[in-house]
Coordinates of C-alpha atoms in Angstrom, one line a residue:
Chain X
M202 CA 0.0 0.0 0.0
A203 CA 2.6 2.4 1.1
N204 CA 4.8 1.3 -1.7
T205 CA 2.2 2.0 -4.4
S206 CA 1.4 5.4 -3.0
T207 CA 5.0 6.5 -2.9
R208 CA 5.3 5.3 -6.4
S209 CA 2.2 7.2 -7.6
V210 CA 3.5 10.3 -5.8
R211 CA 6.8 9.9 -7.7
Y212 CA 4.9 9.4 -10.9
L213 CA 2.8 12.6 -10.3
R214 CA 5.8 14.6 -9.5
R215 CA 7.5 13.5 -12.7
E216 CA 4.3 14.3 -14.7
A217 CA 4.2 17.8 -13.1
A218 CA 7.8 18.5 -13.9
K219 CA 7.4 17.3 -17.5
S220 CA 4.2 19.5 -17.9
L221 CA 6.0 22.5 -16.3
R222 CA 8.9 22.2 -18.6
R223 CA 6.9 21.7 -21.7
N224 CA 3.9 23.9 -20.9
W225 CA 5.4 26.6 -18.7
D226 CA 3.7 29.2 -20.9
L227 CA 0.3 27.7 -20.2
Y228 CA 0.9 28.3 -16.5
L229 CA 1.9 31.8 -17.4
L230 CA -1.4 32.3 -19.2
I231 CA -3.6 31.0 -16.4
S232 CA -1.8 32.9 -13.7
P233 CA -3.7 36.2 -13.9
V234 CA -7.0 34.3 -13.6
V235 CA -5.7 32.4 -10.6
A236 CA -4.5 35.7 -9.0
Y237 CA -8.0 37.1 -9.7
F238 CA -9.8 34.2 -8.0
I239 CA -7.5 34.3 -5.0
L240 CA -7.8 38.1 -4.6
F241 CA -11.5 38.6 -5.3
H242 CA -13.0 35.3 -4.1
Y243 CA -10.7 33.7 -1.6
V244 CA -9.5 36.8 0.2
P245 CA -13.2 37.8 0.9
M246 CA -13.7 34.2 2.3
Y247 CA -10.7 34.9 4.6
G248 CA -12.2 38.3 5.4
V249 CA -15.4 36.6 6.6
Q250 CA -13.7 36.3 10.0
I251 CA -15.0 39.8 10.8
A252 CA -18.3 38.1 11.4
F253 CA -16.7 36.8 14.6
K254 CA -15.0 40.1 15.5
D255 CA -15.9 43.7 16.2
F256 CA -14.5 45.1 13.0
L257 CA -12.9 48.5 13.3
A258 CA -11.6 50.0 10.1
S259 CA -8.6 51.6 11.9
K260 CA -7.4 48.3 13.2
G261 CA -8.1 46.3 10.0
I262 CA -9.4 42.7 9.7
M263 CA -6.5 41.2 11.6
G264 CA -6.3 43.7 14.4
S265 CA -10.0 43.8 15.4
H266 CA -11.0 41.9 18.5
W267 CA -12.6 38.5 18.6
V268 CA -16.1 38.5 20.0
G269 CA -17.2 35.0 19.3
L270 CA -20.8 34.5 18.2
K271 CA -22.1 37.8 19.4
H272 CA -23.3 39.0 16.0
F273 CA -24.9 35.7 15.2
E274 CA -26.8 35.7 18.5
R275 CA -27.9 39.3 17.9
F276 CA -29.3 38.2 14.5
F277 CA -31.1 35.1 15.8
D278 CA -32.6 37.1 18.6
S279 CA -33.7 40.0 16.4
Y280 CA -37.4 40.4 15.8
L281 CA -36.6 40.7 12.1
F282 CA -35.0 37.2 12.0
W283 CA -38.2 35.3 11.4
R284 CA -39.5 37.8 9.0
V285 CA -36.3 37.7 6.9
I286 CA -36.1 33.9 7.0
K287 CA -39.7 33.4 6.2
N288 CA -39.6 35.7 3.3
T289 CA -36.4 34.3 1.9
L290 CA -37.6 30.7 2.1
G291 CA -41.1 31.7 0.9
I292 CA -39.9 33.5 -2.2
G293 CA -37.3 30.8 -2.9
L294 CA -39.7 27.9 -2.7
Y295 CA -42.5 29.7 -4.5
E296 CA -40.1 30.5 -7.3
L297 CA -38.9 26.8 -7.4
A298 CA -42.4 25.5 -7.5
V299 CA -43.6 27.8 -10.3
G300 CA -40.5 28.9 -12.1
F301 CA -38.8 25.5 -12.4
P302 CA -41.5 23.4 -14.2
V303 CA -42.7 26.1 -16.6
P304 CA -39.6 26.1 -18.9
I305 CA -39.8 22.3 -19.0
L306 CA -43.4 22.4 -20.1
L307 CA -42.6 25.2 -22.6
A308 CA -39.8 23.2 -24.1
L309 CA -41.9 20.0 -24.4
M310 CA -44.6 22.0 -26.2
I311 CA -42.3 23.9 -28.5
H312 CA -40.6 20.6 -29.4
E313 CA -44.0 19.3 -30.6
V314 CA -44.6 22.2 -33.0
R315 CA -44.0 21.2 -36.6
G316 CA -44.6 24.5 -38.4
K317 CA -41.1 26.0 -38.7
W318 CA -42.2 29.6 -38.8
F319 CA -44.4 29.3 -35.7
K320 CA -41.7 27.5 -33.8
K321 CA -39.1 30.2 -34.7
T322 CA -41.4 33.0 -33.8
I323 CA -42.3 31.7 -30.4
Q324 CA -38.7 31.0 -29.6
T325 CA -37.5 34.5 -30.7
V326 CA -40.2 36.2 -28.7
T327 CA -39.9 34.2 -25.5
Y328 CA -36.1 34.6 -25.3
A329 CA -36.3 38.4 -25.7
P330 CA -37.4 39.5 -22.2
H331 CA -34.2 37.8 -20.8
F332 CA -32.2 40.7 -22.2
L333 CA -34.2 43.4 -20.3
S334 CA -32.4 44.7 -17.3
T335 CA -33.8 44.3 -13.9
V336 CA -34.3 48.0 -13.6
V337 CA -36.3 48.1 -16.8
L338 CA -38.4 45.0 -15.8
V339 CA -39.3 46.5 -12.4
G340 CA -39.9 49.9 -14.1
M341 CA -42.4 48.1 -16.5
L342 CA -44.1 46.4 -13.5
I343 CA -44.6 49.8 -11.8
I344 CA -46.1 51.3 -15.0
F345 CA -48.3 48.4 -15.7
L346 CA -49.5 47.7 -12.2
S347 CA -50.2 51.3 -11.3
P348 CA -53.5 51.5 -9.5
R349 CA -54.3 54.8 -11.2
N350 CA -53.6 54.1 -14.8
G351 CA -51.7 50.8 -15.3
F352 CA -53.3 48.6 -18.0
V353 CA -53.6 45.6 -15.7
N354 CA -55.8 47.6 -13.3
M355 CA -57.8 48.9 -16.3
I356 CA -58.6 45.3 -17.1
V357 CA -59.4 44.6 -13.4
Q358 CA -61.8 47.6 -13.5
L359 CA -63.3 46.4 -16.7
F360 CA -64.6 43.4 -14.8
G361 CA -66.1 45.6 -12.2
Y362 CA -63.5 45.3 -9.4
P363 CA -61.8 48.2 -7.6
P364 CA -58.2 48.8 -8.7
I365 CA -55.6 46.9 -6.7
S366 CA -52.4 48.5 -5.4
F367 CA -50.3 45.5 -6.4
L368 CA -46.9 46.9 -5.4
T369 CA -47.6 48.3 -2.0
E370 CA -49.8 45.4 -0.9
P371 CA -47.6 42.9 1.0
A372 CA -49.9 40.0 0.0
W373 CA -49.1 40.5 -3.7
F374 CA -45.4 40.8 -3.5
K375 CA -44.3 37.2 -3.8
T376 CA -46.7 36.4 -6.6
I377 CA -45.6 39.4 -8.7
Y378 CA -42.0 38.6 -8.0
V379 CA -42.3 35.0 -9.1
F380 CA -44.6 35.5 -12.1
S381 CA -42.7 38.4 -13.6
G382 CA -39.6 36.2 -13.3
V383 CA -41.4 33.4 -15.2
W384 CA -42.4 36.0 -17.8
Q385 CA -38.8 37.1 -18.2
Q386 CA -36.9 33.8 -18.0
M387 CA -39.1 31.0 -19.2
G388 CA -38.0 31.1 -22.8
W389 CA -34.3 31.4 -21.9
S390 CA -34.4 28.6 -19.4
S391 CA -36.2 26.4 -22.0
I392 CA -33.2 26.5 -24.4
I393 CA -31.3 23.9 -22.4
Y394 CA -34.2 21.4 -22.4
L395 CA -34.8 22.0 -26.1
A396 CA -31.2 21.1 -26.7
A397 CA -31.6 17.9 -24.7
L398 CA -34.8 17.0 -26.6
T399 CA -33.1 17.3 -30.0
G400 CA -30.6 14.7 -28.7
I401 CA -33.2 12.0 -28.3
D402 CA -33.0 9.2 -30.8
P403 CA -35.9 9.6 -33.3
Q404 CA -36.0 5.8 -33.8
L405 CA -37.5 5.5 -30.3
H406 CA -40.4 7.7 -31.6
E407 CA -40.8 5.7 -34.8
A408 CA -41.0 2.4 -32.9
A409 CA -43.5 3.8 -30.4
K410 CA -45.6 5.2 -33.3
V411 CA -45.7 1.8 -34.9
D412 CA -46.8 0.3 -31.6
G413 CA -49.7 2.8 -31.6
A414 CA -48.6 5.2 -28.9
S415 CA -50.3 8.5 -28.9
R416 CA -48.3 11.7 -28.9
L417 CA -49.0 12.4 -25.2
R418 CA -47.8 8.9 -24.4
R419 CA -44.7 9.4 -26.4
I420 CA -43.9 12.7 -24.6
W421 CA -44.5 11.0 -21.3
H422 CA -42.5 7.8 -22.0
I423 CA -39.8 9.0 -24.3
N424 CA -39.2 12.8 -24.2
L425 CA -39.6 13.2 -20.4
P426 CA -37.2 10.4 -19.5
G427 CA -34.9 11.6 -22.2
I428 CA -34.4 15.0 -20.5
L429 CA -34.5 13.7 -17.0
P430 CA -30.8 13.9 -16.4
T431 CA -30.8 17.6 -17.4
I432 CA -33.9 18.2 -15.2
T433 CA -32.1 16.6 -12.2
I434 CA -28.9 18.7 -12.6
L435 CA -30.9 21.9 -12.9
L436 CA -33.1 21.0 -10.0
I437 CA -30.1 20.4 -7.8
L438 CA -28.6 23.8 -8.8
N439 CA -32.0 25.4 -8.2
I440 CA -32.6 23.9 -4.8
G441 CA -29.1 24.7 -3.7
S442 CA -29.8 28.3 -4.3
V443 CA -33.3 28.6 -2.8
L444 CA -31.9 30.9 -0.1
A445 CA -29.9 32.9 -2.6
V446 CA -32.9 34.9 -3.6
G447 CA -31.8 37.4 -6.2
F448 CA -31.0 40.6 -4.5
E449 CA -31.4 43.0 -7.4
K450 CA -35.1 42.5 -8.2
V451 CA -36.3 42.2 -4.6
F452 CA -34.3 45.4 -3.8
L453 CA -35.9 47.3 -6.7
M454 CA -39.4 46.1 -6.0
Q455 CA -39.1 46.8 -2.3
N456 CA -40.8 49.8 -0.7
S457 CA -41.7 50.8 2.9
L458 CA -45.2 49.5 2.5
N459 CA -44.4 45.9 1.3
M460 CA -41.4 45.3 3.6
D461 CA -43.4 42.8 5.6
S462 CA -43.2 40.3 2.7
S463 CA -40.3 41.7 0.7
D464 CA -37.5 41.9 3.3
V465 CA -35.0 39.0 2.5
I466 CA -31.6 38.1 3.9
S467 CA -29.7 39.8 1.1
T468 CA -31.6 43.1 1.4
Y469 CA -31.2 43.0 5.1
V470 CA -27.4 42.5 4.7
Y471 CA -27.3 45.4 2.3
R472 CA -29.3 47.7 4.6
S473 CA -27.4 47.0 7.8
G474 CA -24.0 46.6 6.2
I475 CA -23.6 49.0 3.3
V476 CA -26.2 51.6 4.3
G477 CA -25.8 51.2 8.1
A478 CA -22.1 50.5 8.1
Q479 CA -22.5 47.6 10.6
Y480 CA -19.9 45.5 8.8
S481 CA -19.4 42.7 11.3
F482 CA -23.1 42.1 11.9
S483 CA -23.9 42.0 8.2
A484 CA -21.0 39.8 7.5
A485 CA -22.4 37.4 10.1
V486 CA -25.8 37.4 8.4
G487 CA -24.3 36.9 5.0
L488 CA -22.1 34.0 6.3
F489 CA -25.1 32.3 7.8
N490 CA -26.8 32.6 4.4
S491 CA -23.8 31.2 2.4
V492 CA -23.4 28.3 4.8
V493 CA -27.0 27.2 4.7
N494 CA -27.0 27.4 0.9
F495 CA -23.8 25.3 0.7
I496 CA -25.2 22.7 3.1
M497 CA -28.4 22.5 1.1
L498 CA -26.5 22.1 -2.2
V499 CA -24.4 19.3 -0.8
T500 CA -27.4 17.5 0.7
V501 CA -29.5 17.7 -2.4
N502 CA -26.7 16.5 -4.5
R503 CA -26.1 13.5 -2.3
L504 CA -29.8 12.7 -2.3
A505 CA -29.9 12.9 -6.1
K506 CA -26.9 10.7 -6.4
K507 CA -28.5 8.0 -4.2
A508 CA -31.9 8.2 -5.9
G509 CA -31.1 8.4 -9.6
G510 CA -27.4 8.4 -10.1
T511 CA -27.3 11.9 -11.6
S512 CA -25.4 14.5 -9.6
L513 CA -23.2 17.5 -9.9
W514 CA -20.0 15.8 -8.6
Chain D
M14 CA -45.4 6.8 -41.7
V15 CA -48.3 6.2 -39.3
K16 CA -51.2 8.6 -39.6
D17 CA -52.2 10.9 -36.7
T18 CA -55.2 9.7 -34.8
F19 CA -58.1 12.0 -33.8
G20 CA -56.6 12.3 -30.3
D21 CA -53.3 13.4 -31.6
R22 CA -54.9 16.1 -33.7
V23 CA -56.8 17.4 -30.7
F24 CA -53.5 17.4 -28.8
D25 CA -51.9 19.3 -31.6
V26 CA -54.6 22.0 -31.5
I27 CA -54.3 22.4 -27.7
I28 CA -50.5 22.9 -27.9
H29 CA -50.8 25.5 -30.6
V30 CA -53.5 27.4 -28.6
V31 CA -51.4 27.3 -25.4
L32 CA -48.3 28.4 -27.2
G33 CA -50.2 31.1 -29.0
L34 CA -51.4 32.5 -25.7
T35 CA -47.9 32.4 -24.2
L36 CA -46.7 34.3 -27.3
L37 CA -49.3 37.0 -26.7
I38 CA -48.6 37.3 -23.0
V39 CA -44.8 37.7 -23.5
L40 CA -45.1 40.0 -26.5
Y41 CA -47.9 42.3 -25.5
P42 CA -46.1 44.3 -22.7
L43 CA -43.2 44.9 -25.1
V44 CA -45.4 46.1 -27.9
F45 CA -47.4 48.2 -25.4
V46 CA -44.3 50.1 -24.2
A47 CA -43.2 50.8 -27.8
V48 CA -46.7 52.0 -28.8
A49 CA -47.1 54.1 -25.7
S50 CA -43.8 55.8 -26.2
I51 CA -45.0 57.4 -29.4
S52 CA -48.5 58.1 -28.3
D53 CA -50.1 61.1 -26.7
P54 CA -49.6 60.7 -23.0
A55 CA -53.1 61.9 -22.3
A56 CA -54.5 59.0 -24.4
V57 CA -52.2 56.5 -22.6
L58 CA -53.2 57.7 -19.2
A59 CA -56.9 57.5 -20.2
G60 CA -56.4 53.9 -21.2
E61 CA -57.2 54.5 -24.9
V62 CA -54.0 53.1 -26.2
W63 CA -54.0 49.3 -26.6
L64 CA -52.4 48.2 -29.8
F65 CA -51.9 51.2 -32.1
P66 CA -50.4 54.6 -31.3
K67 CA -52.9 57.4 -30.7
G68 CA -52.1 61.0 -31.1
F69 CA -48.5 60.5 -32.4
T70 CA -45.8 62.4 -30.6
L71 CA -42.1 62.1 -30.0
M72 CA -42.2 64.4 -26.9
G73 CA -40.9 61.7 -24.6
Y74 CA -37.9 61.1 -26.8
E75 CA -37.2 64.8 -27.1
K76 CA -37.1 65.2 -23.4
V77 CA -34.8 62.2 -23.0
F78 CA -32.3 63.5 -25.5
Q79 CA -32.4 67.0 -23.9
N80 CA -31.4 65.5 -20.6
G81 CA -27.7 65.7 -19.9
E82 CA -27.7 63.0 -17.2
I83 CA -29.2 60.4 -19.4
L84 CA -26.8 61.1 -22.2
N85 CA -23.9 61.0 -19.8
G86 CA -25.1 57.8 -18.3
Y87 CA -25.4 56.3 -21.7
A88 CA -21.8 57.3 -22.5
N89 CA -20.6 55.9 -19.2
T90 CA -22.4 52.6 -19.8
I91 CA -20.9 52.3 -23.3
L92 CA -17.4 52.8 -21.8
Y93 CA -17.9 50.4 -18.9
T94 CA -19.4 47.8 -21.3
V95 CA -16.5 48.0 -23.8
I96 CA -13.7 47.9 -21.2
G97 CA -15.5 45.4 -19.0
T98 CA -16.2 43.0 -21.9
L99 CA -12.6 43.2 -23.2
I100 CA -11.3 42.3 -19.7
N101 CA -13.8 39.5 -19.5
L102 CA -12.8 38.0 -22.9
V103 CA -9.1 38.1 -22.3
M104 CA -9.5 36.5 -18.8
T105 CA -11.9 33.8 -20.0
T106 CA -9.6 32.8 -22.8
L107 CA -6.5 32.8 -20.5
A108 CA -8.3 30.3 -18.2
A109 CA -10.2 28.3 -20.8
Y110 CA -7.3 27.4 -23.1
P111 CA -5.0 25.8 -20.6
L112 CA -7.9 24.0 -19.0
A113 CA -8.9 22.5 -22.3
R114 CA -5.5 20.9 -22.8
R115 CA -5.3 17.3 -21.6
D116 CA -1.5 17.6 -21.2
F117 CA -1.9 20.5 -18.8
F118 CA -0.9 19.1 -15.4
G119 CA -3.0 20.3 -12.5
R120 CA -6.0 21.3 -14.6
N121 CA -8.4 19.5 -12.2
G122 CA -6.9 21.4 -9.3
F123 CA -7.3 24.8 -11.1
M124 CA -10.8 23.9 -12.1
A125 CA -11.7 23.0 -8.5
L126 CA -10.3 26.3 -7.3
F127 CA -12.5 28.2 -9.7
V128 CA -15.7 26.1 -9.4
F129 CA -15.7 26.2 -5.6
T130 CA -16.4 30.0 -5.8
M131 CA -19.6 29.3 -7.6
F132 CA -21.0 27.6 -4.5
F133 CA -19.4 29.5 -1.7
S134 CA -18.4 33.1 -1.3
G135 CA -17.3 35.5 1.3
G136 CA -20.4 37.5 0.8
L137 CA -21.2 41.1 0.2
I138 CA -19.5 42.8 3.1
P139 CA -16.0 41.3 2.9
T140 CA -16.0 41.9 -0.8
Y141 CA -17.0 45.5 -0.3
L142 CA -14.3 46.0 2.2
L143 CA -11.7 44.5 -0.1
V144 CA -12.7 46.7 -3.0
K145 CA -12.6 49.7 -0.7
N146 CA -9.1 48.8 0.6
L147 CA -7.9 48.4 -2.9
G148 CA -8.9 52.1 -3.5
M149 CA -11.3 51.2 -6.3
V150 CA -14.3 52.9 -4.7
N151 CA -15.8 55.6 -6.9
T152 CA -13.7 54.5 -9.9
M153 CA -14.7 52.6 -13.0
W154 CA -12.5 49.7 -11.9
A155 CA -14.9 48.7 -9.1
L156 CA -17.4 47.9 -11.9
V157 CA -15.1 45.9 -14.2
I158 CA -12.4 44.2 -12.1
P159 CA -14.4 42.4 -9.3
N160 CA -16.4 40.7 -12.2
A161 CA -13.4 40.1 -14.4
V162 CA -14.5 36.5 -15.3
S163 CA -17.3 34.1 -14.8
V164 CA -16.7 30.4 -14.0
W165 CA -19.7 29.3 -16.0
N166 CA -18.3 31.0 -19.1
I167 CA -14.9 29.5 -18.6
I168 CA -16.6 26.1 -18.6
I169 CA -18.5 26.9 -21.8
M170 CA -15.4 28.1 -23.6
R171 CA -13.2 25.2 -22.4
T172 CA -15.8 22.7 -23.7
F173 CA -15.8 24.5 -27.0
F174 CA -12.0 24.3 -27.3
Q175 CA -12.1 20.6 -26.4
Q176 CA -14.8 19.6 -28.9
N177 CA -13.8 21.8 -31.8
I178 CA -10.0 22.0 -31.9
P179 CA -8.4 18.5 -31.9
L180 CA -5.4 18.2 -29.7
E181 CA -3.6 16.3 -32.5
V182 CA -3.6 19.3 -34.7
Q183 CA -2.1 21.4 -31.9
E184 CA 0.5 18.7 -31.2
S185 CA 1.6 18.7 -34.8
A186 CA 2.0 22.5 -34.7
Q187 CA 4.1 22.0 -31.6
M188 CA 6.3 19.6 -33.5
D189 CA 6.8 22.4 -36.1
G190 CA 8.1 24.6 -33.4
C191 CA 5.0 26.6 -32.4
S192 CA 4.9 27.7 -28.8
N193 CA 1.7 27.3 -26.8
I194 CA 0.9 31.0 -27.1
Q195 CA 1.5 30.9 -30.8
I196 CA -0.9 28.0 -31.1
L197 CA -3.5 29.9 -29.1
L198 CA -3.2 33.1 -31.1
R199 CA -2.7 31.6 -34.6
M200 CA -4.8 28.5 -34.6
V201 CA -7.2 28.2 -31.7
L202 CA -8.6 31.8 -31.6
P203 CA -9.2 32.1 -35.4
L204 CA -11.2 28.8 -35.2
S205 CA -13.2 30.0 -32.2
L206 CA -15.0 33.1 -33.6
P207 CA -18.5 31.6 -32.8
I208 CA -17.7 31.1 -29.1
L209 CA -16.0 34.5 -28.9
A210 CA -19.2 36.1 -30.3
V211 CA -21.3 34.3 -27.7
M212 CA -19.0 35.4 -24.9
T213 CA -19.1 39.0 -26.2
L214 CA -22.8 38.8 -26.2
F215 CA -23.2 37.3 -22.7
Y216 CA -20.7 39.6 -21.0
S217 CA -21.7 42.8 -22.7
V218 CA -25.4 42.3 -21.9
S219 CA -24.5 41.8 -18.3
H220 CA -22.4 44.9 -18.2
W221 CA -25.1 46.9 -20.0
N222 CA -27.7 45.8 -17.5
A223 CA -25.6 46.0 -14.3
F224 CA -26.5 48.5 -11.6
F225 CA -25.6 46.9 -8.3
N226 CA -21.9 47.5 -8.2
A227 CA -22.4 51.0 -9.4
L228 CA -25.0 51.5 -6.6
I229 CA -22.6 50.5 -3.8
Y230 CA -19.3 51.7 -5.2
L231 CA -20.0 55.0 -7.0
S232 CA -20.9 58.2 -5.3
D233 CA -20.1 60.6 -8.1
R234 CA -23.2 61.2 -10.2
G235 CA -21.1 62.0 -13.2
K236 CA -19.9 58.4 -13.3
Y237 CA -23.3 56.8 -12.9
P238 CA -24.2 54.2 -15.6
L239 CA -27.5 54.4 -17.4
Q240 CA -29.2 51.8 -15.2
L241 CA -28.8 54.0 -12.1
I242 CA -30.3 57.0 -13.9
L243 CA -33.1 54.7 -15.1
R244 CA -33.7 53.6 -11.6
E245 CA -34.3 57.2 -10.5
I246 CA -36.7 57.8 -13.4
L247 CA -38.6 54.5 -13.5
I248 CA -38.6 53.4 -9.9
Q249 CA -38.1 56.4 -7.7
N250 CA -40.1 58.6 -10.0
N251 CA -37.5 61.3 -9.7
M252 CA -37.3 63.6 -12.7
N253 CA -37.7 67.0 -11.4
D254 CA -35.2 68.5 -13.7
M255 CA -36.8 67.0 -16.7
V256 CA -40.5 68.0 -16.5
Q257 CA -41.5 71.6 -16.5
T258 CA -42.9 72.2 -13.0
N259 CA -42.8 76.0 -12.8
E260 CA -44.9 77.3 -15.7
E261 CA -47.2 74.4 -16.5
S262 CA -49.9 72.7 -14.5
L263 CA -49.3 69.6 -12.5
A264 CA -51.4 67.5 -14.9
K265 CA -49.1 68.4 -17.8
S266 CA -45.9 67.5 -15.9
L267 CA -47.5 64.2 -14.9
M268 CA -48.1 63.4 -18.6
Q269 CA -44.6 64.4 -19.6
A270 CA -43.3 62.1 -16.9
E271 CA -45.4 59.3 -18.2
S272 CA -44.1 59.8 -21.7
I273 CA -40.5 60.0 -20.6
K274 CA -40.8 56.6 -18.8
Y275 CA -41.8 54.8 -22.0
A276 CA -39.3 56.5 -24.1
V277 CA -36.5 55.7 -21.7
V278 CA -37.3 52.0 -21.6
I279 CA -37.1 51.8 -25.4
I280 CA -33.8 53.8 -25.6
A281 CA -32.2 51.8 -22.8
N282 CA -32.8 48.6 -24.7
L283 CA -32.1 49.9 -28.2
P284 CA -28.6 48.4 -28.7
V285 CA -29.8 44.9 -27.7
L286 CA -33.0 45.3 -29.7
M287 CA -31.0 46.2 -32.8
L288 CA -28.4 43.4 -32.4
Y289 CA -30.9 40.8 -31.3
P290 CA -31.9 39.3 -34.7
F291 CA -28.2 39.0 -35.7
L292 CA -27.1 37.5 -32.5
Q293 CA -29.9 35.0 -31.9
R294 CA -28.4 32.0 -33.7
Y295 CA -25.2 32.5 -31.7
F296 CA -26.6 32.6 -28.2
V297 CA -28.7 29.5 -28.6
K298 CA -25.6 27.7 -29.7
G299 CA -23.5 29.2 -26.9
L300 CA -25.9 28.2 -24.2
T301 CA -26.1 24.6 -25.4
I302 CA -22.4 24.0 -26.2
G303 CA -20.9 23.8 -22.8
A304 CA -23.9 23.7 -20.6
V305 CA -24.2 21.1 -17.9
K306 CA -21.6 18.8 -19.3
G307 CA -19.3 20.2 -16.6

């Protein structure tokens, strides 16, 4: 055992030396990127220790005093803790439940369309909103949902209901967030499933047709299993980021009236950290979020591996 | 060829109806903004504009082009997009090429170092403090350096190199005395124009639409990108210097404000709208080339 491992170490060392001699310029090429990742991704991970310190700018990260879990305790005891957790989980799960299946259904349907022109049109149109910026998307929501003159409320009034103040009503926040996201991203997210669908062997369909399978049956028994690995991978990635609710859109849609259902971990970190300059406290909240996300990703990945054999790593 | 049954034809009709409705729902808001931007704001506010412009006017556009801050923001965004995308392209290539080479020892180690950052990060505050300590606050560099490269795009580009440029060809060039850098510049990159186009598209769209880094790192209004100005107009409803409040009535300034909002949405998306038809075939390819194969 020891013998083989020393031999493999020696082998690896020889390989490394050979590669370094022959491909020294490749190492030169990749070095700026490595430096970038260390500086802008690993140094902040090291800097995360301020979550356990009372950070003072004058003393720097190293010089500040350790205070243990003080900031975490303050966060867990805060009256905002449950609101923030509830909203983050609520929006994340709602988005997963609605936003995840829609692109799959869309791709399955687009794949069934035989008219080339119609197929192309629907793809071109549904991809387009992906390119709108979040600012423009939220701006459009504000214009369309305005209780005074937005066209959505005009339709509501057409049916004899009083206008709804969608964006200042906490009860509407999550629904608007999720469905505007579906509107913007369903086409784009469907691309990957469409690509997987084109990879399915057409002979399977021919055979099923001869056996008298209807189109719905063929979708169910051939297309869906065919894209199952893709679905699993994307599901793992999605579940792993349930708590990483996108900061930008929530932040832009947020106002003092809908805070009860719009305040999430990331906006809380921004408010207390960047705006309120409570660096240590915010870093603690942010670290809590990253750790939970990471644990969820690893867990889901392990479950998927056990259940179906498809996993990220 | 087996004929469609009655059930299959019903199914076909259902799919076309559902997709047709989806098409309308996605398209209508976009069409509405375009139509409203060239309509009389009074008609828009009264709910008379649905599909065709009413009372044609370009007042909104005039106001936008008279506004110095919007034009300045536009110029800033173009600058940040060009410089940011250039940095992105160089960095992505520098990482993707060595990682695509099977004879590059340690590629798995480098890959792991990069990929780990997709799943775990130091978070907003430590990153903010770092950028501050580096003296990049209130400079353009805070917008382009901390996002110098995306791991996802490195993976896509690496996969493209592996699948499209056979290692044997590179080895034979090496025999002929080409260095690795010469191989990259003279052989690999000229054969990789499609993926470079895709990367340019992905990166430039994200720079064009970005506002968060500008929000936290920039304090000088003269450096604001377009999206921050848009945020003030569209979301905070702040356009005091654009509508005439002194001489005209409140109703009139309200209408002007409405018109400006529609015009500004169109203008902000103009570059992407114009390039969209040309770029479409590339981005579909790009997203499917490297995706999910790891």
